[in-house]
C-alpha cells in the first residue's frame, strides 16, 4: 500500500512538472551573469502562449509587463543600473516564475576571432606562466560566458553555451576560457573597481567571412559563388551541400590535371623532383606559402628478419589530407591537419633491404606536410625513424587555380559563425568588441581590407550602435628574414591596419610577441595588457598611453630617406633594426639607420643611391626594435602601400 502511495505521489509531481511551463530565457541570460551598466537589456523569451509576462529586477521598484504572442514569444526591455549587485531578476507568466540569481551590473566585452583569441589559459595549449595564472584566478566579480562552437546558414534566435551559461571566475571555470579575454577582464576589474564580464565567442582556424553576415559579404568581392548557392538553395543545408559537392568535383579535376602516373614503388629523381626535410611543415623547409598537392618519397631499409611480415607506418599528423603507399601499395588515406596517422602495411608488400614510402599530401590552407613530431616504421623488432631528407615534387599549386570551393560543413563557410555564434547575442548590450583574427585570411590581403571593414560595420549595425572595436594585429610567425618585401603576413597586417580609418577603432600591435615556430605564441599577457590600455584610455578616461609614436613624414634627405615620428622612439639595442629601403625600381635591401634625434631616423644604403620607398617590420616574422617611451612597439608601416 505504501508503495502504491509513493507511485501516486510521483505521478502527481510529474504531472505538475509537465503542465508548469514557466518562462524560458535565452541561454545567455543565466545565474551569475553581468549586464552592461547604464544600458538596456532586451530579453526575447518564451512563455505560455497569450499569457501576461512580467519582469521584476532587484535594482528597480518597477514591474515591466508584456504579453506573449500566440506562439509564446515575448520581448521585454530592462534599463540596467550603475555598477553593483548582486541582484535577482524574476520573470513570471501564468504558470509560474523563473528567477535569475546573483546578477551583477558592470562592464561587458565581447571577445571574438580565431585560435589566438580562443587560446585557453590551460587546455589544448597553455598560456605563459599558466600555473601562476590559474592559481591566482579567484575573482568573484569577473564573470565568464563561453559560446559553444556551432554553425548555421541563417541567423539563429539563440546561442549554444558551455557550462550552462555564465560562470563565476575561479581556477576551475577559467582554465579553458580565452586567456586574452580573461586577462583583459582582470586588468579592467582591477583598475575600474567594477564587475567585468567577458564573452568568449571564438573558433580557431576560421576566416573573417565566416563571422560576417551574408548581406554584408555581398559588397566584398570573392564570395559570389557561396552567396548565390545559399540563396538558390533557400538556405537549406542539404541543398547547399549538394551544390558544393558538384563544385568540388569540378575543382579537383583542375587541381589534379597534371599527371601523377609514375611508379610509386621506385624512388624518383627526374625533372621536378628535389629534396626537402621532413617531418616538418614545408613552409619552413623551402616551400613558403604553398597550398597545393605535393608528393613525398623516401627509402627505408627493412631488416631481413622483418621481410614478409606486416609493419606499421606512424606519423604524428599529416596536414591536411594524404594517400600513403608502401612499395606502390596503397596502405592508407587520412584527413585532418592534427589527426595522427597509423597505417598497417601487409607483409606481402614488405621486402628485405630498400623499400619505398610514397605519400601524396593535399594542403588546403595554413601549414602543410608531415607535421613535426615522431614519424617511424614499426616492425616486430624495432622502430625505424623517418626523419631526414625526402624527395618531393609539387603536383599542383592551388594559388594558380580558382579558389577552392568552401565546404559548407566547415566553420569557414561564409556567414555561418555570424549566424550561430554572434547574431543571437545582439540583444545583450556590450561595451565593445575585442577581435584577434587574420591568420586564416593570410594570402588574401587585398580582399581582407574591405572584408574587415565590412565586418566591423556589420557588427555595429547588428547592435545598433558604433561600439568600440579594438583588434590585435597579427604576431610574427615563420622563418625570420631581413628582407621580405612581398611577405603575405606583412600584407595582411597592413590590411588590418586600414580598419583604423573607421571611427572608434584601435589596434594592439603584437608583431614583437610572436614565435617563428609556433603560430600560437604563449605570451597572451602582453596582448591583453595592450588591449586593456586602449580601453582604459579611450572608454574610461584613464591617463595611460596605448600606442607608440607613429611615422608622420617620409622625405628624401640627400642620398638617404628621412623619417619623422610624432613622438620619441628608441631601439632596444644599440643598433636600429627592421628597416628596408628601395629606389624607384622597387628592389629592397636592408638599410643603415642613423638617429640624429629621438623623433628622426635617416636611412641609407650603399646599394640604393636614391631611396624612395621604406618599409618597417615588413616580414612574416619581423625583427624591428623601435619602441615608444612606455615600452609599446612601433607599428609596422610602409610608404609604398
PDB file of N, CA and C in Angstrom, residues 489-572:
ATOM      1  N   UNK A 489      52.215  37.795 -44.727  1.00  0.00           N
ATOM      2  CA  UNK A 489      51.817  38.121 -43.354  1.00  0.00           C
ATOM      3  C   UNK A 489      51.885  39.629 -43.120  1.00  0.00           C
ATOM      4  N   UNK A 490      52.929  40.268 -43.660  1.00  0.00           N
ATOM      5  CA  UNK A 490      53.025  41.720 -43.527  1.00  0.00           C
ATOM      6  C   UNK A 490      51.890  42.407 -44.271  1.00  0.00           C
ATOM      7  N   UNK A 491      51.551  41.892 -45.452  1.00  0.00           N
ATOM      8  CA  UNK A 491      50.454  42.480 -46.223  1.00  0.00           C
ATOM      9  C   UNK A 491      49.135  42.370 -45.470  1.00  0.00           C
ATOM     10  N   UNK A 492      48.909  41.236 -44.784  1.00  0.00           N
ATOM     11  CA  UNK A 492      47.680  41.078 -44.010  1.00  0.00           C
ATOM     12  C   UNK A 492      47.663  42.036 -42.829  1.00  0.00           C
ATOM     13  N   UNK A 493      48.827  42.210 -42.178  1.00  0.00           N
ATOM     14  CA  UNK A 493      48.892  43.188 -41.072  1.00  0.00           C
ATOM     15  C   UNK A 493      48.542  44.585 -41.575  1.00  0.00           C
ATOM     16  N   UNK A 494      49.028  44.913 -42.753  1.00  0.00           N
ATOM     17  CA  UNK A 494      48.724  46.219 -43.319  1.00  0.00           C
ATOM     18  C   UNK A 494      47.233  46.351 -43.618  1.00  0.00           C
ATOM     19  N   UNK A 495      46.629  45.279 -44.121  1.00  0.00           N
ATOM     20  CA  UNK A 495      45.188  45.305 -44.389  1.00  0.00           C
ATOM     21  C   UNK A 495      44.402  45.474 -43.090  1.00  0.00           C
ATOM     22  N   UNK A 496      44.857  44.822 -42.023  1.00  0.00           N
ATOM     23  CA  UNK A 496      44.219  45.022 -40.723  1.00  0.00           C
ATOM     24  C   UNK A 496      44.276  46.493 -40.308  1.00  0.00           C
ATOM     25  N   UNK A 497      45.449  47.086 -40.467  1.00  0.00           N
ATOM     26  CA  UNK A 497      45.650  48.463 -40.015  1.00  0.00           C
ATOM     27  C   UNK A 497      44.761  49.458 -40.753  1.00  0.00           C
ATOM     28  N   UNK A 498      44.323  49.118 -41.961  1.00  0.00           N
ATOM     29  CA  UNK A 498      43.472  50.049 -42.705  1.00  0.00           C
ATOM     30  C   UNK A 498      42.114  50.237 -42.038  1.00  0.00           C
ATOM     31  N   UNK A 499      41.736  49.307 -41.167  1.00  0.00           N
ATOM     32  CA  UNK A 499      40.473  49.457 -40.440  1.00  0.00           C
ATOM     33  C   UNK A 499      40.510  50.633 -39.476  1.00  0.00           C
ATOM     34  N   UNK A 500      41.702  51.142 -39.180  1.00  0.00           N
ATOM     35  CA  UNK A 500      41.814  52.318 -38.312  1.00  0.00           C
ATOM     36  C   UNK A 500      41.213  53.553 -38.959  1.00  0.00           C
ATOM     37  N   UNK A 501      40.913  53.472 -40.245  1.00  0.00           N
ATOM     38  CA  UNK A 501      40.222  54.577 -40.916  1.00  0.00           C
ATOM     39  C   UNK A 501      38.789  54.724 -40.403  1.00  0.00           C
ATOM     40  N   UNK A 502      38.241  53.643 -39.815  1.00  0.00           N
ATOM     41  CA  UNK A 502      36.898  53.706 -39.247  1.00  0.00           C
ATOM     42  C   UNK A 502      36.949  54.345 -37.863  1.00  0.00           C
ATOM     43  N   UNK A 503      35.916  55.101 -37.513  1.00  0.00           N
ATOM     44  CA  UNK A 503      35.850  55.718 -36.197  1.00  0.00           C
ATOM     45  C   UNK A 503      35.760  54.664 -35.103  1.00  0.00           C
ATOM     46  N   UNK A 504      36.266  55.034 -33.938  1.00  0.00           N
ATOM     47  CA  UNK A 504      36.144  54.218 -32.731  1.00  0.00           C
ATOM     48  C   UNK A 504      36.780  52.844 -32.876  1.00  0.00           C
ATOM     49  N   UNK A 505      37.910  52.798 -33.587  1.00  0.00           N
ATOM     50  CA  UNK A 505      38.702  51.576 -33.685  1.00  0.00           C
ATOM     51  C   UNK A 505      40.102  51.857 -33.150  1.00  0.00           C
ATOM     52  N   UNK A 506      40.783  50.807 -32.733  1.00  0.00           N
ATOM     53  CA  UNK A 506      42.183  50.921 -32.302  1.00  0.00           C
ATOM     54  C   UNK A 506      42.831  49.559 -32.449  1.00  0.00           C
ATOM     55  N   UNK A 507      44.159  49.565 -32.530  1.00  0.00           N
ATOM     56  CA  UNK A 507      44.901  48.345 -32.834  1.00  0.00           C
ATOM     57  C   UNK A 507      45.987  48.107 -31.800  1.00  0.00           C
ATOM     58  N   UNK A 508      46.026  46.880 -31.269  1.00  0.00           N
ATOM     59  CA  UNK A 508      47.120  46.451 -30.405  1.00  0.00           C
ATOM     60  C   UNK A 508      48.165  45.750 -31.272  1.00  0.00           C
ATOM     61  N   UNK A 509      49.360  46.284 -31.313  1.00  0.00           N
ATOM     62  CA  UNK A 509      50.439  45.700 -32.111  1.00  0.00           C
ATOM     63  C   UNK A 509      50.998  44.483 -31.373  1.00  0.00           C
ATOM     64  N   UNK A 510      51.189  43.380 -32.109  1.00  0.00           N
ATOM     65  CA  UNK A 510      51.717  42.155 -31.491  1.00  0.00           C
ATOM     66  C   UNK A 510      52.828  41.535 -32.328  1.00  0.00           C
ATOM     67  N   UNK A 511      53.346  42.286 -33.304  1.00  0.00           N
ATOM     68  CA  UNK A 511      54.376  41.728 -34.180  1.00  0.00           C
ATOM     69  C   UNK A 511      55.598  41.270 -33.395  1.00  0.00           C
ATOM     70  N   UNK A 512      55.839  41.910 -32.253  1.00  0.00           N
ATOM     71  CA  UNK A 512      57.012  41.588 -31.440  1.00  0.00           C
ATOM     72  C   UNK A 512      56.754  40.462 -30.446  1.00  0.00           C
ATOM     73  N   UNK A 513      55.552  39.906 -30.427  1.00  0.00           N
ATOM     74  CA  UNK A 513      55.192  38.894 -29.433  1.00  0.00           C
ATOM     75  C   UNK A 513      55.060  37.505 -30.036  1.00  0.00           C
ATOM     76  N   UNK A 514      55.543  37.331 -31.268  1.00  0.00           N
ATOM     77  CA  UNK A 514      55.347  36.066 -31.959  1.00  0.00           C
ATOM     78  C   UNK A 514      56.410  35.027 -31.658  1.00  0.00           C
ATOM     79  N   UNK A 515      56.275  33.894 -32.345  1.00  0.00           N
ATOM     80  CA  UNK A 515      57.205  32.776 -32.241  1.00  0.00           C
ATOM     81  C   UNK A 515      57.372  32.218 -33.649  1.00  0.00           C
ATOM     82  N   UNK A 516      58.586  32.189 -34.191  1.00  0.00           N
ATOM     83  CA  UNK A 516      58.736  31.746 -35.588  1.00  0.00           C
ATOM     84  C   UNK A 516      58.303  30.311 -35.826  1.00  0.00           C
ATOM     85  N   UNK A 517      58.286  29.494 -34.778  1.00  0.00           N
ATOM     86  CA  UNK A 517      57.937  28.079 -34.936  1.00  0.00           C
ATOM     87  C   UNK A 517      56.554  27.735 -34.408  1.00  0.00           C
ATOM     88  N   UNK A 518      55.815  28.729 -33.918  1.00  0.00           N
ATOM     89  CA  UNK A 518      54.513  28.450 -33.316  1.00  0.00           C
ATOM     90  C   UNK A 518      53.551  29.579 -33.650  1.00  0.00           C
ATOM     91  N   UNK A 519      52.485  29.238 -34.372  1.00  0.00           N
ATOM     92  CA  UNK A 519      51.501  30.250 -34.747  1.00  0.00           C
ATOM     93  C   UNK A 519      50.679  30.697 -33.539  1.00  0.00           C
ATOM     94  N   UNK A 520      50.855  30.002 -32.416  1.00  0.00           N
ATOM     95  CA  UNK A 520      50.132  30.326 -31.182  1.00  0.00           C
ATOM     96  C   UNK A 520      51.125  30.703 -30.077  1.00  0.00           C
ATOM     97  N   UNK A 521      51.713  31.890 -30.131  1.00  0.00           N
ATOM     98  CA  UNK A 521      52.640  32.281 -29.065  1.00  0.00           C
ATOM     99  C   UNK A 521      51.938  32.318 -27.714  1.00  0.00           C
ATOM    100  N   UNK A 522      52.656  31.941 -26.669  1.00  0.00           N
ATOM    101  CA  UNK A 522      52.051  31.772 -25.350  1.00  0.00           C
ATOM    102  C   UNK A 522      51.937  33.066 -24.558  1.00  0.00           C
ATOM    103  N   UNK A 523      52.620  34.101 -24.975  1.00  0.00           N
ATOM    104  CA  UNK A 523      52.550  35.363 -24.244  1.00  0.00           C
ATOM    105  C   UNK A 523      51.257  36.095 -24.592  1.00  0.00           C
ATOM    106  N   UNK A 524      50.193  35.757 -23.893  1.00  0.00           N
ATOM    107  CA  UNK A 524      48.927  36.462 -24.072  1.00  0.00           C
ATOM    108  C   UNK A 524      48.775  37.599 -23.058  1.00  0.00           C
ATOM    109  N   UNK A 525      49.661  37.628 -22.051  1.00  0.00           N
ATOM    110  CA  UNK A 525      49.586  38.686 -21.050  1.00  0.00           C
ATOM    111  C   UNK A 525      49.808  40.057 -21.677  1.00  0.00           C
ATOM    112  N   UNK A 526      50.846  40.174 -22.504  1.00  0.00           N
ATOM    113  CA  UNK A 526      51.127  41.480 -23.112  1.00  0.00           C
ATOM    114  C   UNK A 526      50.052  41.873 -24.113  1.00  0.00           C
ATOM    115  N   UNK A 527      49.490  40.891 -24.822  1.00  0.00           N
ATOM    116  CA  UNK A 527      48.402  41.198 -25.758  1.00  0.00           C
ATOM    117  C   UNK A 527      47.205  41.760 -24.991  1.00  0.00           C
ATOM    118  N   UNK A 528      46.819  41.075 -23.920  1.00  0.00           N
ATOM    119  CA  UNK A 528      45.681  41.530 -23.116  1.00  0.00           C
ATOM    120  C   UNK A 528      45.953  42.899 -22.505  1.00  0.00           C
ATOM    121  N   UNK A 529      47.183  43.116 -22.054  1.00  0.00           N
ATOM    122  CA  UNK A 529      47.539  44.413 -21.449  1.00  0.00           C
ATOM    123  C   UNK A 529      47.429  45.541 -22.470  1.00  0.00           C
ATOM    124  N   UNK A 530      47.893  45.298 -23.682  1.00  0.00           N
ATOM    125  CA  UNK A 530      47.826  46.344 -24.705  1.00  0.00           C
ATOM    126  C   UNK A 530      46.379  46.659 -25.084  1.00  0.00           C
ATOM    127  N   UNK A 531      45.536  45.639 -25.112  1.00  0.00           N
ATOM    128  CA  UNK A 531      44.110  45.887 -25.358  1.00  0.00           C
ATOM    129  C   UNK A 531      43.487  46.644 -24.190  1.00  0.00           C
ATOM    130  N   UNK A 532      43.879  46.285 -22.975  1.00  0.00           N
ATOM    131  CA  UNK A 532      43.335  46.969 -21.802  1.00  0.00           C
ATOM    132  C   UNK A 532      43.738  48.438 -21.781  1.00  0.00           C
ATOM    133  N   UNK A 533      44.969  48.743 -22.182  1.00  0.00           N
ATOM    134  CA  UNK A 533      45.396  50.143 -22.241  1.00  0.00           C
ATOM    135  C   UNK A 533      44.507  50.942 -23.184  1.00  0.00           C
ATOM    136  N   UNK A 534      44.163  50.337 -24.324  1.00  0.00           N
ATOM    137  CA  UNK A 534      43.288  51.024 -25.286  1.00  0.00           C
ATOM    138  C   UNK A 534      41.950  51.336 -24.634  1.00  0.00           C
ATOM    139  N   UNK A 535      41.331  50.316 -24.047  1.00  0.00           N
ATOM    140  CA  UNK A 535      40.012  50.510 -23.450  1.00  0.00           C
ATOM    141  C   UNK A 535      40.059  51.487 -22.288  1.00  0.00           C
ATOM    142  N   UNK A 536      41.052  51.359 -21.425  1.00  0.00           N
ATOM    143  CA  UNK A 536      41.148  52.242 -20.261  1.00  0.00           C
ATOM    144  C   UNK A 536      41.275  53.693 -20.688  1.00  0.00           C
ATOM    145  N   UNK A 537      42.057  53.952 -21.723  1.00  0.00           N
ATOM    146  CA  UNK A 537      42.242  55.326 -22.190  1.00  0.00           C
ATOM    147  C   UNK A 537      41.019  55.841 -22.928  1.00  0.00           C
ATOM    148  N   UNK A 538      40.550  55.074 -23.889  1.00  0.00           N
ATOM    149  CA  UNK A 538      39.524  55.586 -24.802  1.00  0.00           C
ATOM    150  C   UNK A 538      38.113  55.518 -24.230  1.00  0.00           C
ATOM    151  N   UNK A 539      37.861  54.541 -23.364  1.00  0.00           N
ATOM    152  CA  UNK A 539      36.496  54.340 -22.883  1.00  0.00           C
ATOM    153  C   UNK A 539      36.290  54.697 -21.421  1.00  0.00           C
ATOM    154  N   UNK A 540      37.381  54.765 -20.673  1.00  0.00           N
ATOM    155  CA  UNK A 540      37.234  55.003 -19.243  1.00  0.00           C
ATOM    156  C   UNK A 540      38.048  56.194 -18.750  1.00  0.00           C
ATOM    157  N   UNK A 541      38.665  56.929 -19.674  1.00  0.00           N
ATOM    158  CA  UNK A 541      39.323  58.179 -19.317  1.00  0.00           C
ATOM    159  C   UNK A 541      40.598  58.045 -18.530  1.00  0.00           C
ATOM    160  N   UNK A 542      41.231  56.874 -18.541  1.00  0.00           N
ATOM    161  CA  UNK A 542      42.474  56.689 -17.791  1.00  0.00           C
ATOM    162  C   UNK A 542      43.621  57.442 -18.450  1.00  0.00           C
ATOM    163  N   UNK A 543      44.525  57.933 -17.642  1.00  0.00           N
ATOM    164  CA  UNK A 543      45.695  58.656 -18.136  1.00  0.00           C
ATOM    165  C   UNK A 543      46.792  57.636 -18.431  1.00  0.00           C
ATOM    166  N   UNK A 544      46.675  56.967 -19.577  1.00  0.00           N
ATOM    167  CA  UNK A 544      47.661  55.967 -19.965  1.00  0.00           C
ATOM    168  C   UNK A 544      47.865  56.039 -21.475  1.00  0.00           C
ATOM    169  N   UNK A 545      49.045  55.667 -21.908  1.00  0.00           N
ATOM    170  CA  UNK A 545      49.383  55.657 -23.336  1.00  0.00           C
ATOM    171  C   UNK A 545      49.079  54.268 -23.889  1.00  0.00           C
ATOM    172  N   UNK A 546      48.398  54.208 -25.040  1.00  0.00           N
ATOM    173  CA  UNK A 546      48.027  52.898 -25.580  1.00  0.00           C
ATOM    174  C   UNK A 546      48.650  52.600 -26.937  1.00  0.00           C
ATOM    175  N   UNK A 547      49.465  53.508 -27.472  1.00  0.00           N
ATOM    176  CA  UNK A 547      50.138  53.221 -28.729  1.00  0.00           C
ATOM    177  C   UNK A 547      51.466  53.949 -28.785  1.00  0.00           C
ATOM    178  N   UNK A 548      52.399  53.395 -29.554  1.00  0.00           N
ATOM    179  CA  UNK A 548      53.706  54.017 -29.739  1.00  0.00           C
ATOM    180  C   UNK A 548      53.592  55.162 -30.739  1.00  0.00           C
ATOM    181  N   UNK A 549      54.575  56.040 -30.769  1.00  0.00           N
ATOM    182  CA  UNK A 549      54.573  57.095 -31.792  1.00  0.00           C
ATOM    183  C   UNK A 549      54.504  56.517 -33.200  1.00  0.00           C
ATOM    184  N   UNK A 550      53.934  57.307 -34.102  1.00  0.00           N
ATOM    185  CA  UNK A 550      53.783  56.890 -35.493  1.00  0.00           C
ATOM    186  C   UNK A 550      54.702  57.699 -36.398  1.00  0.00           C
ATOM    187  N   UNK A 551      55.069  57.085 -37.515  1.00  0.00           N
ATOM    188  CA  UNK A 551      55.810  57.818 -38.542  1.00  0.00           C
ATOM    189  C   UNK A 551      54.835  58.733 -39.278  1.00  0.00           C
ATOM    190  N   UNK A 552      55.102  60.033 -39.267  1.00  0.00           N
ATOM    191  CA  UNK A 552      54.172  61.000 -39.850  1.00  0.00           C
ATOM    192  C   UNK A 552      54.736  61.692 -41.090  1.00  0.00           C
ATOM    193  N   UNK A 553      56.021  61.452 -41.378  1.00  0.00           N
ATOM    194  CA  UNK A 553      56.619  62.122 -42.537  1.00  0.00           C
ATOM    195  C   UNK A 553      57.755  61.276 -43.091  1.00  0.00           C
ATOM    196  N   UNK A 554      57.788  61.123 -44.437  1.00  0.00           N
ATOM    197  CA  UNK A 554      58.866  60.432 -45.136  1.00  0.00           C
ATOM    198  C   UNK A 554      59.314  61.324 -46.285  1.00  0.00           C
ATOM    199  N   UNK A 555      60.592  61.704 -46.293  1.00  0.00           N
ATOM    200  CA  UNK A 555      61.072  62.562 -47.381  1.00  0.00           C
ATOM    201  C   UNK A 555      62.536  62.276 -47.676  1.00  0.00           C
ATOM    202  N   UNK A 556      62.942  62.608 -48.912  1.00  0.00           N
ATOM    203  CA  UNK A 556      64.332  62.443 -49.317  1.00  0.00           C
ATOM    204  C   UNK A 556      65.233  63.362 -48.506  1.00  0.00           C
ATOM    205  N   UNK A 557      66.435  62.865 -48.190  1.00  0.00           N
ATOM    206  CA  UNK A 557      67.440  63.661 -47.477  1.00  0.00           C
ATOM    207  C   UNK A 557      68.802  63.297 -48.028  1.00  0.00           C
ATOM    208  N   UNK A 558      69.249  64.030 -49.061  1.00  0.00           N
ATOM    209  CA  UNK A 558      70.497  63.710 -49.726  1.00  0.00           C
ATOM    210  C   UNK A 558      70.418  62.342 -50.366  1.00  0.00           C
ATOM    211  N   UNK A 559      71.353  61.471 -50.003  1.00  0.00           N
ATOM    212  CA  UNK A 559      71.327  60.103 -50.542  1.00  0.00           C
ATOM    213  C   UNK A 559      70.609  59.141 -49.597  1.00  0.00           C
ATOM    214  N   UNK A 560      69.798  59.720 -48.720  1.00  0.00           N
ATOM    215  CA  UNK A 560      69.043  58.901 -47.772  1.00  0.00           C
ATOM    216  C   UNK A 560      67.571  59.269 -47.775  1.00  0.00           C
ATOM    217  N   UNK A 561      66.856  58.714 -46.824  1.00  0.00           N
ATOM    218  CA  UNK A 561      65.439  58.998 -46.676  1.00  0.00           C
ATOM    219  C   UNK A 561      65.174  59.277 -45.197  1.00  0.00           C
ATOM    220  N   UNK A 562      64.485  60.384 -44.925  1.00  0.00           N
ATOM    221  CA  UNK A 562      64.308  60.845 -43.551  1.00  0.00           C
ATOM    222  C   UNK A 562      62.887  60.557 -43.066  1.00  0.00           C
ATOM    223  N   UNK A 563      62.804  59.976 -41.879  1.00  0.00           N
ATOM    224  CA  UNK A 563      61.523  59.668 -41.253  1.00  0.00           C
ATOM    225  C   UNK A 563      61.336  60.547 -40.022  1.00  0.00           C
ATOM    226  N   UNK A 564      60.153  61.101 -39.874  1.00  0.00           N
ATOM    227  CA  UNK A 564      59.801  61.871 -38.687  1.00  0.00           C
ATOM    228  C   UNK A 564      58.667  61.166 -37.946  1.00  0.00           C
ATOM    229  N   UNK A 565      58.782  61.082 -36.625  1.00  0.00           N
ATOM    230  CA  UNK A 565      57.770  60.459 -35.784  1.00  0.00           C
ATOM    231  C   UNK A 565      57.087  61.518 -34.933  1.00  0.00           C
ATOM    232  N   UNK A 566      55.859  61.239 -34.520  1.00  0.00           N
ATOM    233  CA  UNK A 566      55.119  62.223 -33.733  1.00  0.00           C
ATOM    234  C   UNK A 566      55.387  62.110 -32.234  1.00  0.00           C
ATOM    235  N   UNK A 567      56.426  61.361 -31.888  1.00  0.00           N
ATOM    236  CA  UNK A 567      56.861  61.243 -30.506  1.00  0.00           C
ATOM    237  C   UNK A 567      58.217  60.574 -30.480  1.00  0.00           C
ATOM    238  N   UNK A 568      58.857  60.524 -29.318  1.00  0.00           N
ATOM    239  CA  UNK A 568      60.186  59.918 -29.242  1.00  0.00           C
ATOM    240  C   UNK A 568      60.141  58.406 -29.410  1.00  0.00           C
ATOM    241  N   UNK A 569      61.084  57.875 -30.177  1.00  0.00           N
ATOM    242  CA  UNK A 569      61.236  56.431 -30.363  1.00  0.00           C
ATOM    243  C   UNK A 569      62.683  56.060 -30.107  1.00  0.00           C
ATOM    244  N   UNK A 570      62.892  54.826 -29.686  1.00  0.00           N
ATOM    245  CA  UNK A 570      64.255  54.380 -29.400  1.00  0.00           C
ATOM    246  C   UNK A 570      64.346  52.880 -29.613  1.00  0.00           C
ATOM    247  N   UNK A 571      65.519  52.397 -30.067  1.00  0.00           N
ATOM    248  CA  UNK A 571      65.700  50.954 -30.226  1.00  0.00           C
ATOM    249  C   UNK A 571      65.995  50.303 -28.876  1.00  0.00           C
ATOM    250  N   UNK A 572      65.743  49.001 -28.806  1.00  0.00           N
ATOM    251  CA  UNK A 572      66.035  48.278 -27.574  1.00  0.00           C
ATOM    252  C   UNK A 572      67.490  47.838 -27.498  1.00  0.00           C
TER     253      UNK A 572
END
